Amino acid sequence: MRIEKWFVVGVVTTAIFCTSLCTSANAQQFEQKLYSEMRWRCIGPFRGGRTVAISGVPHQPNVFYMAAVNGGVWKTTDFGNTWNPIFDDQPTGSVGALAVAPSDPNIIYVGSGEGLQRPDLATGDGVYKSADAGKSWTHLGLRDAQQITAILIDPKDPQRVFVAAEGHPYGPNAERGVFRSTDGGQSFQQVLYKGENTGAADLAFDPTNPQTIYAVLWAARVAPWEIRSGESFIGAGSGLFKSTDGGSNWRQLTKGLPAADDGLGRIGIAVSHSLPNRVYATVEAKKNAGVYRSDDSGESWRQVNADRRIGGRGPGAAGIAVAPDNPEVIYVANTTTWKSTDGGKTFLGFKGAPGGDDYQRIWISAETPQIIALSSDQGAVISVNGGATWSSWYNQPTAQFYHVTTDNRFPYGVYGAQQESGSVATQSRSDYGEITFRDWHLIGIFEYGYIAVDPLDPNILYGDWLTRTKQDIGEYAKVTPEPIRRGEYRYTRTLPVVFSPLELHTLYFAANVLFKTTDAGNSWQVISPDLTREFYEIPANLGVFAASDPEKGKHRGVIYTVAPSFKEFDTIWAGTDDGLIHITRDGGKNWQNVTPPQLKPWSKVSIIEASHFDAGTAYAAINSFRLDDLRAHIYRTRDFGKTWTEITKNIPDGGASNVVREDPVRKGLLFAGTEGSVYVSFNDGDDWQPLQLNLPHTSMRDLAIHGDDLIVATHGRGFWVMDDISALRQVTIEVLQADGWLFRPADPINFIQGDDNGTPFQRDEPQAQNPPDGAVLDFYLKAAAPGAVTLEVLDAAGKVMRKWPAEAGVGPSGGRGASGLPRVSPLWQPGPEVFSTAAGMHRVVWRPVAPAEPAGPGVAVGGGPRRGGGARLTGTFTARLTVNGRASTQPFTVRPDPRSDAR
């Protein structure tokens, strides 16, 4: 077999690879077909995240839709036992409202954008519609509304729709208020508008007359700086409005309700189905907040409950609902969901844990009032017996993570702090074929920010606010530099906790100054002055709401990101959430302000990444969302911050940048995450291209590289892993020019599978996929070559261990018995192995296991699946790709499982 010169081997050594390939890569982007079969793999955890939108379906009591605020739309057909995503092919995952047409359950309208004015939120790009129960979607419009809070569909005419648009959370805009469509969303008319600073927050019909509509307007602006309570600045313009002519004319309902002078904020509205003159409201206000009731269709109101634990707390979605069959029974969403049976005079906790589940919306079946659905910061749950029992939210992989880190175990663990739900550690792979609840655990760290794994002992974790945890026994201790906060330092929810990559005993923690410990947090040293802005002009996007700020803009930020150098121990980069970057090159004795001149006050320096190759090179991801700017801003310096270059070419507008990371193996290979997508650059950021593939669009908050894997922490869809990025590290112009190319495989570990002998884990239980089990073999074909391509694996003696395409009768058995009938149901059958010879990149996996010995006569095969197979193989092997008679080879070494004594 000849090995032609044109069929070049991809890599010889890492050193040659890192230097020689960058030159050719600097010239251009690479076509996605070079990595088109790479895939992202969700690893959970299956623990729900913040969810607002939820709805059942008339006459289909088992069917529900829900939408996580940054996790897309999901559907269940079994009362919430299992949920399936139905919106993942859309360009946004942030959803704040959805509605099913009462007269046609196939028609669904979805409003994108979280719709909650909080320090941590996501926006969308308008309204979507499905006419086939979620199988496909069409974008309708209102793209600049950013946040859709409610959708109302005429009960008899699915073409007549009302939309409540809150508008930009951080700035003024015109596309807000209440919109009406009479043609199914083909066009929208703005029918209630009170200016560029006032949006709409809720809608309700009179159940007996869809010409009568109630609408809530809400004048609010999120501050550029973080307000710990999560509240927004509010202004004049909020209130409850009513139309009796189908939305053409409106008048405000004020009698008995708090006014602007009372600090009126968001209102939630609910109309009784059985007694339409009865209307309830939960009212957020500085004075006289609570639950209100009207018995004359909103003309006058009286406060029936002033307990802020029940109504008017903010800053949630102000959910309230009335039982369809009893106007005295109402439900109010707050940290707990509350129920009243006497028209709001008294309440009892209906559902809610001691820690506060933070409920958002309530849906009750008009046909069977015992069927109730709740959305909350923990996910969505359904009851079919009036709240006696509920479905689980531990079947929804919609966690909102801030950051991600890994440990150095095998298999490695993935760690993150989840918004509203604490923190979690999950295995990157399971011993039992799929990742389930058995493979993740709580780690006792606060729900925000960073987690740092001790590089010398992966059992020890450090977390935000600041704690040290022993994972094996669940012991944690506070090790903060300021055990009792006296106001000397400033803190926020996502403070950096980072180990030095060069001095593994050194841990850094940041507030408005940088702290350092070398004794596991028992003592701390302040190694910086206050690195935040002392003086600045109030950002213009705050506008008229600046008058609501009691401190009149005299806010200061915190250090938001810390990046110790990979090349010089005393070099540390620090970035603040108010838009400054500093560097020290002497371990903190002296600091230099090296902020790019383009950075405005409150441009959040989200992540700084110090280069693995050059001490003077660093990358900074700047998030300017809080300045009402959704463009990505990523900067690069190669001279210790003296000059910076913005590097965002080909990253489209609409997604603020959260993170940039450098591959530690290939110089110039960068990854970036925005408020929607992941991107890759092969030329040090000069050009970017999507790396989204099968990853749902959501907020990409952080990225980490562990060995050959790329991990993303999403803020709405949990953790995802791209297994084995070896091909990305080897892409060059030569690959595109070759007729065929075999990438050098990463050296796999022959993982020892556990044996779940007995009853296996049910397939309809929440579970995530394990990584490829064996050697990942990637190759590229310039053009289709049907029948002319083979791929083989040879042992050290040249014996062919596996060949693709497989010959008849060779390869996986498919789990069939001697009779040819499957031993188990189709759910347990392995999928067919596909070997493609189409143009583009392809991936196959070789499992290094010798053929299993056949079972002897009379040996029963039962219980759970046996994954052991034959003897595990280790040693040196060769992959050989042959295209049209020409061959290329690549060596790789299969290593034993480091946990095994049989090595």
Short mmCIF file of C-alpha atoms in Angstrom, two decimals, residues 40-47 74 83-84 394-398 401 414 425-440 694 717-721 723 751 753 756 761-773 828 867:
data_model
loop_
_atom_site.label_atom_id
_atom_site.label_comp_id
_atom_site.label_asym_id
_atom_site.label_seq_id
_atom_site.Cartn_x
_atom_site.Cartn_y
_atom_site.Cartn_z
CA TRP A 40 -21.88 18.97 21.87
CA ARG A 41 -23.05 16.58 24.59
CA CYS A 42 -25.32 17.69 27.43
CA ILE A 43 -24.19 16.34 30.81
CA GLY A 44 -26.94 17.98 32.88
CA PRO A 45 -27.53 18.27 35.68
CA PHE A 46 -31.22 17.49 35.41
CA ARG A 47 -32.30 20.18 37.82
CA TRP A 74 -40.33 22.35 26.18
CA TRP A 83 -40.08 16.98 28.88
CA ASN A 84 -38.70 17.41 25.37
CA TYR A 394 -35.49 17.14 38.51
CA ASN A 395 -36.12 16.16 34.88
CA GLN A 396 -35.32 19.51 33.25
CA PRO A 397 -31.72 20.25 32.16
CA THR A 398 -32.27 24.02 32.24
CA PHE A 401 -24.60 28.46 35.50
CA VAL A 414 -17.40 19.50 36.22
CA ALA A 425 -20.53 18.81 40.77
CA THR A 426 -21.24 16.33 38.01
CA GLN A 427 -19.16 13.61 36.44
CA SER A 428 -18.17 14.08 32.82
CA ARG A 429 -18.94 10.40 32.32
CA SER A 430 -20.62 7.68 34.31
CA ASP A 431 -19.54 4.17 35.17
CA TYR A 432 -22.95 2.92 34.10
CA GLY A 433 -23.43 3.89 30.50
CA GLU A 434 -25.27 7.18 30.99
CA ILE A 435 -25.03 10.15 33.33
CA THR A 436 -27.86 10.22 35.87
CA PHE A 437 -28.58 11.67 39.30
CA ARG A 438 -26.14 9.07 40.66
CA ASP A 439 -23.31 11.03 39.05
CA TRP A 440 -23.89 14.52 40.44
CA ASN A 694 -26.10 21.04 17.78
CA ARG A 717 -29.23 24.66 29.52
CA GLY A 718 -26.72 23.31 32.02
CA PHE A 719 -23.27 21.98 31.06
CA TRP A 720 -22.33 20.78 27.58
CA VAL A 721 -19.11 19.07 26.48
CA ASP A 723 -15.62 15.65 23.25
CA PHE A 751 -12.42 3.11 30.41
CA GLN A 753 -17.41 0.26 32.56
CA ASP A 756 -25.38 -2.49 36.53
CA PHE A 761 -31.91 2.61 34.92
CA GLN A 762 -35.17 3.26 33.07
CA ARG A 763 -34.83 4.92 29.70
CA ASP A 764 -37.54 7.48 30.46
CA GLU A 765 -35.68 8.70 33.54
CA PRO A 766 -33.49 11.80 33.11
CA GLN A 767 -30.10 10.80 31.78
CA ALA A 768 -27.30 12.30 29.74
CA GLN A 769 -25.02 10.64 27.24
CA ASN A 770 -21.57 9.36 28.08
CA PRO A 771 -18.60 10.40 25.91
CA PRO A 772 -17.41 8.15 23.08
CA ASP A 773 -16.16 4.88 24.52
CA TRP A 828 -32.38 -0.66 24.55
CA ARG A 867 -20.92 -3.62 29.02
#
